[in-house]
Amino acid sequence: DGEDSDETNYNAVKTKADEHALFAQQVSSLSDAQRKEYLTGALRGGPLLKYSSRGREVALHFFKISDDACHLKWAHATSPTDLKYGFPLDSAMMVCPGRLAEGSFHGADTESHPELRLVLRLVGGLQLELEALNRMSLDMWAISLQHIIASRSTLPVALPYDIPPNSEAYMPYTHRDAALLPGTGPGGGAESVPPYVVPGARHGAVTTRLL
């Protein structure tokens, strides 16, 4: 009595990779109508708190997915139409919402809500750290971005949770960063990014393919 038996049920400890796989499965199991509703909202855009990787204060920005679903763009909340920041979604590798969102979150205070955080992991070991204002907003962005990533035919079915930094696979996440990359074209390094970084079959060529 009191000893474990072969019939004892053990709860397997879930790793971050397991939890992310479950999240991806949940998104893929949504109906087309449900995914369309989330993606339509992200195409319209909305506010998110953005944590700075350069030590700046946390700031409210307006984010939106471009009409062709190829870029994630953002601007300061005070000038939401000035969408001068952004990066191609081809460089996005993994969406990590809520408890999966691990990062530095520089400047987070006692009013921060970890359960509303969202991390978008990019090639080259970069990541974008955000925080939604409510759960509905978090779901909209997490599901929309995950759907876009999963829709890329060139992306492996299963990605390792730990994506090792790779300077050769660096992809700019702002126009300023693109200008810092070595290159021969007038736009700086954006034209010299190795071709294997940008998938040949662009997922967002026609937005209706995702809707």
Short mmCIF file of N, CA, C and O in Angstrom, two decimals, residues 23-156:
data_model
loop_
_atom_site.label_atom_id
_atom_site.label_comp_id
_atom_site.label_asym_id
_atom_site.label_seq_id
_atom_site.Cartn_x
_atom_site.Cartn_y
_atom_site.Cartn_z
N PHE A 23 0.16 25.36 -28.67
CA PHE A 23 -0.37 26.63 -29.15
C PHE A 23 -0.53 26.61 -30.67
O PHE A 23 -1.58 27.00 -31.20
N ALA A 24 0.48 26.14 -31.37
CA ALA A 24 0.43 26.08 -32.84
C ALA A 24 -0.69 25.15 -33.29
O ALA A 24 -1.41 25.45 -34.26
N GLN A 25 -0.89 24.06 -32.58
CA GLN A 25 -1.95 23.12 -32.92
C GLN A 25 -3.32 23.75 -32.70
O GLN A 25 -4.25 23.55 -33.50
N GLN A 26 -3.45 24.51 -31.62
CA GLN A 26 -4.72 25.18 -31.34
C GLN A 26 -5.07 26.17 -32.44
O GLN A 26 -6.23 26.29 -32.85
N VAL A 27 -4.07 26.91 -32.92
CA VAL A 27 -4.31 27.87 -34.00
C VAL A 27 -4.71 27.15 -35.28
O VAL A 27 -5.65 27.55 -35.97
N SER A 28 -4.02 26.06 -35.59
CA SER A 28 -4.32 25.33 -36.83
C SER A 28 -5.68 24.66 -36.78
O SER A 28 -6.28 24.38 -37.83
N SER A 29 -6.19 24.41 -35.57
CA SER A 29 -7.49 23.75 -35.45
C SER A 29 -8.66 24.73 -35.54
O SER A 29 -9.82 24.31 -35.60
N LEU A 30 -8.38 26.03 -35.56
CA LEU A 30 -9.44 27.02 -35.70
C LEU A 30 -10.07 26.92 -37.08
O LEU A 30 -9.42 26.51 -38.05
N SER A 31 -11.29 27.33 -37.18
CA SER A 31 -11.96 27.34 -38.47
C SER A 31 -11.43 28.49 -39.33
O SER A 31 -10.83 29.44 -38.82
N ASP A 32 -11.66 28.40 -40.62
CA ASP A 32 -11.23 29.48 -41.52
C ASP A 32 -11.88 30.80 -41.13
O ASP A 32 -11.25 31.85 -41.19
N ALA A 33 -13.14 30.73 -40.72
CA ALA A 33 -13.86 31.96 -40.33
C ALA A 33 -13.24 32.58 -39.08
O ALA A 33 -13.12 33.81 -39.00
N GLN A 34 -12.82 31.76 -38.13
CA GLN A 34 -12.20 32.28 -36.92
C GLN A 34 -10.85 32.92 -37.22
O GLN A 34 -10.55 34.02 -36.75
N ARG A 35 -10.03 32.26 -38.04
CA ARG A 35 -8.73 32.82 -38.38
C ARG A 35 -8.89 34.10 -39.19
O ARG A 35 -8.13 35.06 -39.01
N LYS A 36 -9.90 34.13 -40.03
CA LYS A 36 -10.14 35.34 -40.83
C LYS A 36 -10.50 36.52 -39.94
O LYS A 36 -10.04 37.64 -40.17
N GLU A 37 -11.29 36.26 -38.89
CA GLU A 37 -11.68 37.34 -37.97
C GLU A 37 -10.46 37.93 -37.27
O GLU A 37 -10.32 39.14 -37.17
N TYR A 38 -9.57 37.06 -36.80
CA TYR A 38 -8.36 37.54 -36.13
C TYR A 38 -7.45 38.30 -37.09
O TYR A 38 -6.93 39.37 -36.77
N LEU A 39 -7.25 37.72 -38.27
CA LEU A 39 -6.34 38.33 -39.24
C LEU A 39 -6.87 39.67 -39.74
O LEU A 39 -6.11 40.62 -39.94
N THR A 40 -8.18 39.76 -39.92
CA THR A 40 -8.77 41.03 -40.36
C THR A 40 -8.51 42.12 -39.33
O THR A 40 -8.21 43.27 -39.68
N GLY A 41 -8.59 41.78 -38.06
CA GLY A 41 -8.30 42.75 -37.01
C GLY A 41 -6.85 43.20 -37.04
O GLY A 41 -6.55 44.39 -36.87
N ALA A 42 -5.93 42.26 -37.27
CA ALA A 42 -4.50 42.61 -37.32
C ALA A 42 -4.17 43.44 -38.55
O ALA A 42 -3.26 44.26 -38.52
N LEU A 43 -4.92 43.24 -39.62
CA LEU A 43 -4.71 44.05 -40.82
C LEU A 43 -5.18 45.49 -40.58
O LEU A 43 -4.62 46.44 -41.15
N ARG A 44 -6.19 45.64 -39.75
CA ARG A 44 -6.65 46.99 -39.38
C ARG A 44 -5.66 47.64 -38.42
O ARG A 44 -5.44 48.85 -38.47
N GLY A 45 -5.10 46.83 -37.54
CA GLY A 45 -4.10 47.34 -36.60
C GLY A 45 -4.68 47.68 -35.24
O GLY A 45 -5.90 47.73 -35.05
N GLY A 46 -3.76 47.90 -34.29
CA GLY A 46 -4.18 48.25 -32.95
C GLY A 46 -2.98 48.55 -32.08
O GLY A 46 -1.82 48.34 -32.47
N PRO A 47 -3.23 49.04 -30.85
CA PRO A 47 -2.13 49.45 -29.94
C PRO A 47 -1.49 48.27 -29.22
O PRO A 47 -2.16 47.31 -28.83
N LEU A 48 -0.18 48.37 -29.05
CA LEU A 48 0.59 47.40 -28.26
C LEU A 48 1.70 48.16 -27.54
O LEU A 48 2.24 49.14 -28.07
N LEU A 49 2.05 47.70 -26.36
CA LEU A 49 3.22 48.25 -25.67
C LEU A 49 4.46 47.58 -26.25
O LEU A 49 4.51 46.37 -26.40
N LYS A 50 5.45 48.39 -26.58
CA LYS A 50 6.69 47.87 -27.15
C LYS A 50 7.84 48.10 -26.18
O LYS A 50 8.07 49.22 -25.73
N TYR A 51 8.54 47.02 -25.87
CA TYR A 51 9.72 47.11 -25.01
C TYR A 51 10.94 47.33 -25.88
O TYR A 51 11.12 46.66 -26.91
N SER A 52 11.78 48.26 -25.47
CA SER A 52 12.94 48.63 -26.28
C SER A 52 14.13 47.73 -26.01
O SER A 52 14.40 47.35 -24.87
N SER A 53 14.84 47.39 -27.08
CA SER A 53 16.08 46.63 -26.94
C SER A 53 17.27 47.56 -26.75
O SER A 53 18.40 47.11 -26.57
N ARG A 54 17.02 48.87 -26.79
CA ARG A 54 18.10 49.85 -26.66
C ARG A 54 18.00 50.64 -25.35
O ARG A 54 18.56 51.72 -25.23
N GLY A 55 17.25 50.13 -24.40
CA GLY A 55 17.18 50.76 -23.09
C GLY A 55 16.21 51.92 -22.98
O GLY A 55 16.19 52.62 -21.97
N ARG A 56 15.40 52.13 -23.99
CA ARG A 56 14.43 53.22 -23.92
C ARG A 56 13.23 52.80 -23.10
O ARG A 56 13.02 51.63 -22.81
N GLU A 57 12.40 53.78 -22.74
CA GLU A 57 11.22 53.49 -21.94
C GLU A 57 10.19 52.73 -22.77
O GLU A 57 10.13 52.84 -23.99
N VAL A 58 9.39 51.95 -22.05
CA VAL A 58 8.29 51.25 -22.71
C VAL A 58 7.34 52.28 -23.30
O VAL A 58 7.01 53.28 -22.64
N ALA A 59 6.91 52.06 -24.54
CA ALA A 59 6.07 53.05 -25.20
C ALA A 59 4.91 52.37 -25.92
O ALA A 59 5.03 51.23 -26.38
N LEU A 60 3.80 53.09 -26.00
CA LEU A 60 2.63 52.59 -26.72
C LEU A 60 2.79 52.89 -28.20
O LEU A 60 3.05 54.04 -28.59
N HIS A 61 2.65 51.88 -29.03
CA HIS A 61 2.78 52.02 -30.47
C HIS A 61 1.53 51.46 -31.16
O HIS A 61 0.80 50.65 -30.58
N PHE A 62 1.33 51.91 -32.38
CA PHE A 62 0.25 51.37 -33.21
C PHE A 62 0.88 50.36 -34.17
O PHE A 62 1.79 50.70 -34.94
N PHE A 63 0.41 49.13 -34.12
CA PHE A 63 0.93 48.05 -34.97
C PHE A 63 -0.12 47.63 -35.98
O PHE A 63 -1.32 47.68 -35.71
N LYS A 64 0.34 47.19 -37.13
CA LYS A 64 -0.57 46.60 -38.11
C LYS A 64 0.21 45.71 -39.05
O LYS A 64 1.40 45.93 -39.32
N ILE A 65 -0.47 44.69 -39.54
CA ILE A 65 0.09 43.85 -40.59
C ILE A 65 -0.23 44.53 -41.91
O ILE A 65 -1.36 45.00 -42.13
N SER A 66 0.75 44.60 -42.80
CA SER A 66 0.55 45.27 -44.08
C SER A 66 -0.55 44.57 -44.88
O SER A 66 -0.87 43.40 -44.66
N ASP A 67 -1.13 45.31 -45.82
CA ASP A 67 -2.27 44.80 -46.57
C ASP A 67 -1.94 43.53 -47.35
O ASP A 67 -2.83 42.71 -47.62
N ASP A 68 -0.66 43.37 -47.73
CA ASP A 68 -0.27 42.16 -48.45
C ASP A 68 0.21 41.06 -47.50
O ASP A 68 0.65 40.00 -47.94
N ALA A 69 0.11 41.33 -46.20
CA ALA A 69 0.50 40.38 -45.16
C ALA A 69 1.97 39.98 -45.24
O ALA A 69 2.36 38.92 -44.77
N CYS A 70 2.79 40.86 -45.80
CA CYS A 70 4.23 40.58 -45.92
C CYS A 70 5.05 41.24 -44.84
O CYS A 70 6.21 40.86 -44.62
N HIS A 71 4.52 42.28 -44.17
CA HIS A 71 5.29 43.02 -43.19
C HIS A 71 4.47 43.28 -41.92
O HIS A 71 3.24 43.40 -41.98
N LEU A 72 5.17 43.36 -40.81
CA LEU A 72 4.59 43.89 -39.58
C LEU A 72 5.14 45.29 -39.44
O LEU A 72 6.36 45.49 -39.42
N LYS A 73 4.26 46.28 -39.35
CA LYS A 73 4.69 47.67 -39.28
C LYS A 73 4.16 48.32 -38.01
O LYS A 73 3.16 47.88 -37.45
N TRP A 74 4.85 49.37 -37.58
CA TRP A 74 4.37 50.09 -36.41
C TRP A 74 4.82 51.55 -36.43
O TRP A 74 5.73 51.93 -37.16
N ALA A 75 4.13 52.34 -35.61
CA ALA A 75 4.42 53.76 -35.47
C ALA A 75 4.08 54.17 -34.04
O ALA A 75 3.38 53.46 -33.32
N HIS A 76 4.61 55.32 -33.62
CA HIS A 76 4.25 55.83 -32.30
C HIS A 76 2.74 56.08 -32.25
O HIS A 76 2.13 56.49 -33.24
N ALA A 77 2.17 55.84 -31.09
CA ALA A 77 0.72 55.98 -30.96
C ALA A 77 0.25 57.39 -31.25
O ALA A 77 -0.90 57.60 -31.63
N THR A 78 1.14 58.37 -31.08
CA THR A 78 0.77 59.75 -31.34
C THR A 78 0.67 60.06 -32.83
O THR A 78 0.08 61.06 -33.22
N SER A 79 1.28 59.22 -33.66
CA SER A 79 1.21 59.41 -35.12
C SER A 79 1.05 58.05 -35.78
O SER A 79 1.98 57.55 -36.43
N PRO A 80 -0.10 57.41 -35.62
CA PRO A 80 -0.30 56.02 -36.05
C PRO A 80 -0.20 55.78 -37.55
O PRO A 80 -0.03 54.63 -37.97
N THR A 81 -0.29 56.81 -38.34
CA THR A 81 -0.20 56.61 -39.80
C THR A 81 1.25 56.67 -40.29
O THR A 81 1.52 56.33 -41.44
N ASP A 82 2.16 57.08 -39.44
CA ASP A 82 3.57 57.19 -39.82
C ASP A 82 4.27 55.86 -39.56
O ASP A 82 5.12 55.75 -38.67
N LEU A 83 3.94 54.86 -40.34
CA LEU A 83 4.41 53.50 -40.12
C LEU A 83 5.82 53.32 -40.70
O LEU A 83 6.03 52.60 -41.67
N LYS A 84 6.80 53.95 -40.07
CA LYS A 84 8.16 53.92 -40.61
C LYS A 84 9.01 52.79 -40.02
O LYS A 84 10.14 52.59 -40.45
N TYR A 85 8.48 52.07 -39.04
CA TYR A 85 9.20 50.94 -38.48
C TYR A 85 8.55 49.64 -38.94
O TYR A 85 7.35 49.59 -39.17
N GLY A 86 9.35 48.60 -39.02
CA GLY A 86 8.79 47.32 -39.38
C GLY A 86 9.82 46.34 -39.88
O GLY A 86 11.01 46.66 -39.97
N PHE A 87 9.38 45.15 -40.20
CA PHE A 87 10.26 44.14 -40.77
C PHE A 87 9.41 43.16 -41.58
O PHE A 87 8.20 43.03 -41.36
N PRO A 88 10.03 42.46 -42.51
CA PRO A 88 9.30 41.48 -43.32
C PRO A 88 8.95 40.26 -42.47
O PRO A 88 9.79 39.76 -41.72
N LEU A 89 7.75 39.79 -42.58
CA LEU A 89 7.32 38.65 -41.79
C LEU A 89 7.99 37.36 -42.23
O LEU A 89 7.88 36.34 -41.54
N ASP A 90 8.68 37.38 -43.36
CA ASP A 90 9.46 36.22 -43.76
C ASP A 90 10.57 35.94 -42.74
O ASP A 90 11.10 34.84 -42.69
N SER A 91 10.95 36.96 -41.97
CA SER A 91 12.04 36.79 -41.00
C SER A 91 11.51 36.34 -39.63
O SER A 91 12.29 36.12 -38.72
N ALA A 92 10.19 36.24 -39.49
CA ALA A 92 9.60 35.80 -38.22
C ALA A 92 9.60 34.28 -38.16
O ALA A 92 9.14 33.61 -39.09
N MET A 93 10.12 33.73 -37.07
CA MET A 93 10.25 32.29 -36.94
C MET A 93 9.29 31.67 -35.93
O MET A 93 8.88 30.53 -36.08
N MET A 94 8.93 32.42 -34.90
CA MET A 94 8.12 31.83 -33.84
C MET A 94 7.37 32.91 -33.07
O MET A 94 7.90 33.97 -32.80
N VAL A 95 6.12 32.62 -32.76
CA VAL A 95 5.28 33.51 -31.95
C VAL A 95 5.15 32.90 -30.56
O VAL A 95 4.77 31.73 -30.42
N CYS A 96 5.46 33.69 -29.54
CA CYS A 96 5.44 33.19 -28.17
C CYS A 96 4.55 34.08 -27.31
O CYS A 96 4.97 35.13 -26.84
N PRO A 97 3.29 33.69 -27.10
CA PRO A 97 2.38 34.52 -26.29
C PRO A 97 2.32 34.08 -24.83
O PRO A 97 2.62 32.92 -24.49
N GLY A 98 1.93 35.00 -23.96
CA GLY A 98 1.69 34.68 -22.56
C GLY A 98 2.89 34.08 -21.86
O GLY A 98 3.99 34.63 -21.88
N ARG A 99 2.73 32.93 -21.23
CA ARG A 99 3.80 32.29 -20.46
C ARG A 99 4.96 31.84 -21.34
O ARG A 99 6.05 31.53 -20.83
N LEU A 100 4.76 31.78 -22.64
CA LEU A 100 5.84 31.41 -23.56
C LEU A 100 6.74 32.59 -23.88
O LEU A 100 7.81 32.42 -24.46
N ALA A 101 6.28 33.79 -23.55
CA ALA A 101 7.01 35.02 -23.90
C ALA A 101 8.16 35.26 -22.93
O ALA A 101 7.98 35.81 -21.85
N GLU A 102 9.35 34.83 -23.31
CA GLU A 102 10.53 35.01 -22.48
C GLU A 102 11.43 36.06 -23.10
O GLU A 102 11.71 36.01 -24.30
N GLY A 103 11.87 37.02 -22.29
CA GLY A 103 12.73 38.07 -22.79
C GLY A 103 13.18 38.97 -21.66
O GLY A 103 12.88 38.73 -20.48
N SER A 104 13.88 40.02 -22.02
CA SER A 104 14.37 40.95 -20.99
C SER A 104 13.28 41.91 -20.52
O SER A 104 13.23 42.29 -19.35
N PHE A 105 12.39 42.33 -21.42
CA PHE A 105 11.30 43.26 -21.10
C PHE A 105 11.82 44.41 -20.24
O PHE A 105 11.34 44.67 -19.14
N HIS A 106 12.82 45.08 -20.78
CA HIS A 106 13.46 46.19 -20.09
C HIS A 106 12.45 47.30 -19.78
O HIS A 106 11.68 47.72 -20.64
N GLY A 107 12.44 47.73 -18.55
CA GLY A 107 11.56 48.82 -18.14
C GLY A 107 10.21 48.38 -17.63
O GLY A 107 9.37 49.22 -17.28
N ALA A 108 9.98 47.05 -17.57
CA ALA A 108 8.69 46.57 -17.05
C ALA A 108 8.53 46.96 -15.59
O ALA A 108 9.46 46.82 -14.79
N ASP A 109 7.36 47.46 -15.22
CA ASP A 109 7.12 47.86 -13.84
C ASP A 109 6.05 46.98 -13.21
O ASP A 109 5.66 45.94 -13.77
N THR A 110 5.58 47.37 -12.06
CA THR A 110 4.60 46.56 -11.33
C THR A 110 3.25 46.51 -12.03
O THR A 110 2.42 45.65 -11.71
N GLU A 111 3.00 47.41 -12.98
CA GLU A 111 1.74 47.42 -13.70
C GLU A 111 1.79 46.54 -14.95
O GLU A 111 0.80 46.40 -15.66
N SER A 112 2.96 45.97 -15.22
CA SER A 112 3.09 45.08 -16.37
C SER A 112 2.35 43.78 -16.11
O SER A 112 2.26 43.30 -14.98
N HIS A 113 1.81 43.20 -17.18
CA HIS A 113 1.06 41.95 -17.08
C HIS A 113 1.76 40.87 -17.90
O HIS A 113 1.56 40.80 -19.12
N PRO A 114 2.58 40.04 -17.27
CA PRO A 114 3.31 39.00 -18.01
C PRO A 114 2.41 38.10 -18.85
O PRO A 114 2.83 37.62 -19.90
N GLU A 115 1.19 37.87 -18.38
CA GLU A 115 0.29 36.98 -19.12
C GLU A 115 -0.17 37.60 -20.44
O GLU A 115 -0.73 36.90 -21.29
N LEU A 116 0.05 38.91 -20.61
CA LEU A 116 -0.36 39.59 -21.85
C LEU A 116 0.84 39.87 -22.77
O LEU A 116 0.68 40.53 -23.79
N ARG A 117 2.00 39.35 -22.42
CA ARG A 117 3.18 39.62 -23.23
C ARG A 117 3.20 38.75 -24.49
O ARG A 117 2.60 37.68 -24.55
N LEU A 118 3.92 39.26 -25.47
CA LEU A 118 4.03 38.58 -26.76
C LEU A 118 5.44 38.78 -27.29
O LEU A 118 5.91 39.91 -27.40
N VAL A 119 6.12 37.69 -27.59
CA VAL A 119 7.45 37.76 -28.17
C VAL A 119 7.41 37.17 -29.57
O VAL A 119 6.86 36.08 -29.78
N LEU A 120 7.97 37.89 -30.51
CA LEU A 120 8.09 37.41 -31.88
C LEU A 120 9.57 37.16 -32.14
O LEU A 120 10.37 38.09 -32.15
N ARG A 121 9.92 35.90 -32.29
CA ARG A 121 11.32 35.54 -32.47
C ARG A 121 11.67 35.56 -33.95
O ARG A 121 10.94 35.02 -34.79
N LEU A 122 12.80 36.21 -34.26
CA LEU A 122 13.23 36.41 -35.63
C LEU A 122 14.51 35.65 -35.92
O LEU A 122 15.20 35.19 -35.01
N VAL A 123 14.83 35.53 -37.19
CA VAL A 123 16.10 34.91 -37.55
C VAL A 123 17.24 35.76 -37.02
O VAL A 123 17.09 36.96 -36.81
N GLY A 124 18.36 35.13 -36.79
CA GLY A 124 19.52 35.86 -36.31
C GLY A 124 19.53 36.09 -34.81
O GLY A 124 20.32 36.88 -34.31
N GLY A 125 18.63 35.42 -34.06
CA GLY A 125 18.61 35.57 -32.62
C GLY A 125 17.94 36.83 -32.13
O GLY A 125 18.01 37.14 -30.94
N LEU A 126 17.29 37.58 -33.01
CA LEU A 126 16.59 38.80 -32.61
C LEU A 126 15.18 38.46 -32.15
O LEU A 126 14.63 37.42 -32.51
N GLN A 127 14.58 39.34 -31.37
CA GLN A 127 13.19 39.16 -31.02
C GLN A 127 12.54 40.50 -30.70
O GLN A 127 13.20 41.43 -30.23
N LEU A 128 11.25 40.57 -30.97
CA LEU A 128 10.44 41.76 -30.69
C LEU A 128 9.61 41.46 -29.45
O LEU A 128 8.89 40.46 -29.41
N GLU A 129 9.71 42.32 -28.42
CA GLU A 129 9.02 42.10 -27.16
C GLU A 129 7.88 43.11 -27.01
O GLU A 129 8.11 44.32 -27.00
N LEU A 130 6.67 42.58 -26.87
CA LEU A 130 5.47 43.40 -26.84
C LEU A 130 4.59 43.01 -25.67
O LEU A 130 4.78 41.98 -25.04
N GLU A 131 3.59 43.85 -25.41
CA GLU A 131 2.58 43.53 -24.40
C GLU A 131 1.24 44.07 -24.86
O GLU A 131 1.12 45.25 -25.20
N ALA A 132 0.24 43.21 -24.87
CA ALA A 132 -1.10 43.61 -25.29
C ALA A 132 -1.80 44.32 -24.13
O ALA A 132 -1.43 44.17 -22.96
N LEU A 133 -2.82 45.08 -24.48
CA LEU A 133 -3.57 45.81 -23.45
C LEU A 133 -4.65 44.96 -22.82
O LEU A 133 -5.14 45.28 -21.73
N ASN A 134 -5.05 43.89 -23.49
CA ASN A 134 -6.05 42.97 -22.94
C ASN A 134 -5.92 41.62 -23.63
O ASN A 134 -5.16 41.46 -24.59
N ARG A 135 -6.65 40.64 -23.14
CA ARG A 135 -6.54 39.27 -23.66
C ARG A 135 -7.03 39.17 -25.11
O ARG A 135 -6.48 38.41 -25.91
N MET A 136 -8.08 39.90 -25.45
CA MET A 136 -8.59 39.85 -26.81
C MET A 136 -7.53 40.32 -27.80
O MET A 136 -7.36 39.74 -28.88
N SER A 137 -6.81 41.38 -27.44
CA SER A 137 -5.76 41.89 -28.30
C SER A 137 -4.62 40.88 -28.43
O SER A 137 -4.09 40.64 -29.51
N LEU A 138 -4.23 40.26 -27.31
CA LEU A 138 -3.17 39.26 -27.35
C LEU A 138 -3.54 38.11 -28.27
O LEU A 138 -2.73 37.67 -29.10
N ASP A 139 -4.76 37.62 -28.15
CA ASP A 139 -5.21 36.51 -29.00
C ASP A 139 -5.19 36.91 -30.47
O ASP A 139 -4.78 36.12 -31.33
N MET A 140 -5.65 38.12 -30.77
CA MET A 140 -5.69 38.57 -32.15
C MET A 140 -4.31 38.56 -32.79
O MET A 140 -4.11 38.01 -33.88
N TRP A 141 -3.33 39.15 -32.08
CA TRP A 141 -1.98 39.23 -32.65
C TRP A 141 -1.30 37.87 -32.67
O TRP A 141 -0.66 37.51 -33.67
N ALA A 142 -1.41 37.12 -31.60
CA ALA A 142 -0.73 35.83 -31.53
C ALA A 142 -1.26 34.87 -32.59
O ALA A 142 -0.49 34.21 -33.30
N ILE A 143 -2.56 34.80 -32.73
CA ILE A 143 -3.16 33.87 -33.69
C ILE A 143 -2.89 34.32 -35.12
O ILE A 143 -2.56 33.51 -35.99
N SER A 144 -3.00 35.62 -35.39
CA SER A 144 -2.76 36.12 -36.74
C SER A 144 -1.32 35.85 -37.18
O SER A 144 -1.07 35.36 -38.29
N LEU A 145 -0.37 36.18 -36.32
CA LEU A 145 1.04 36.00 -36.67
C LEU A 145 1.40 34.53 -36.79
O LEU A 145 2.14 34.12 -37.69
N GLN A 146 0.86 33.70 -35.90
CA GLN A 146 1.13 32.27 -35.99
C GLN A 146 0.55 31.69 -37.28
O GLN A 146 1.17 30.85 -37.94
N HIS A 147 -0.62 32.14 -37.66
CA HIS A 147 -1.25 31.67 -38.90
C HIS A 147 -0.41 32.04 -40.11
O HIS A 147 -0.22 31.22 -41.02
N ILE A 148 0.11 33.25 -40.13
CA ILE A 148 0.95 33.68 -41.26
C ILE A 148 2.22 32.84 -41.33
O ILE A 148 2.62 32.38 -42.40
N ILE A 149 2.87 32.64 -40.19
CA ILE A 149 4.09 31.84 -40.17
C ILE A 149 3.82 30.41 -40.62
O ILE A 149 4.56 29.84 -41.43
N ALA A 150 2.74 29.83 -40.11
CA ALA A 150 2.42 28.44 -40.46
C ALA A 150 2.00 28.29 -41.91
O ALA A 150 2.07 27.19 -42.47
N SER A 151 1.58 29.40 -42.54
CA SER A 151 1.13 29.34 -43.93
C SER A 151 2.29 29.35 -44.92
O SER A 151 2.07 29.16 -46.12
N ARG A 152 3.50 29.57 -44.44
CA ARG A 152 4.65 29.59 -45.34
C ARG A 152 5.04 28.16 -45.69
O ARG A 152 5.40 27.37 -44.84
N SER A 153 4.99 27.86 -46.95
CA SER A 153 5.29 26.50 -47.39
C SER A 153 6.76 26.16 -47.21
O SER A 153 7.13 24.99 -47.17
N THR A 154 7.63 27.18 -47.11
CA THR A 154 9.07 26.92 -47.01
C THR A 154 9.52 26.72 -45.58
O THR A 154 10.67 26.40 -45.34
N LEU A 155 8.62 26.90 -44.60
CA LEU A 155 9.00 26.77 -43.21
C LEU A 155 8.92 25.31 -42.79
O LEU A 155 7.96 24.62 -43.13
N PRO A 156 9.90 24.79 -42.06
CA PRO A 156 9.83 23.40 -41.59
C PRO A 156 8.59 23.17 -40.74
O PRO A 156 8.09 24.09 -40.10
#
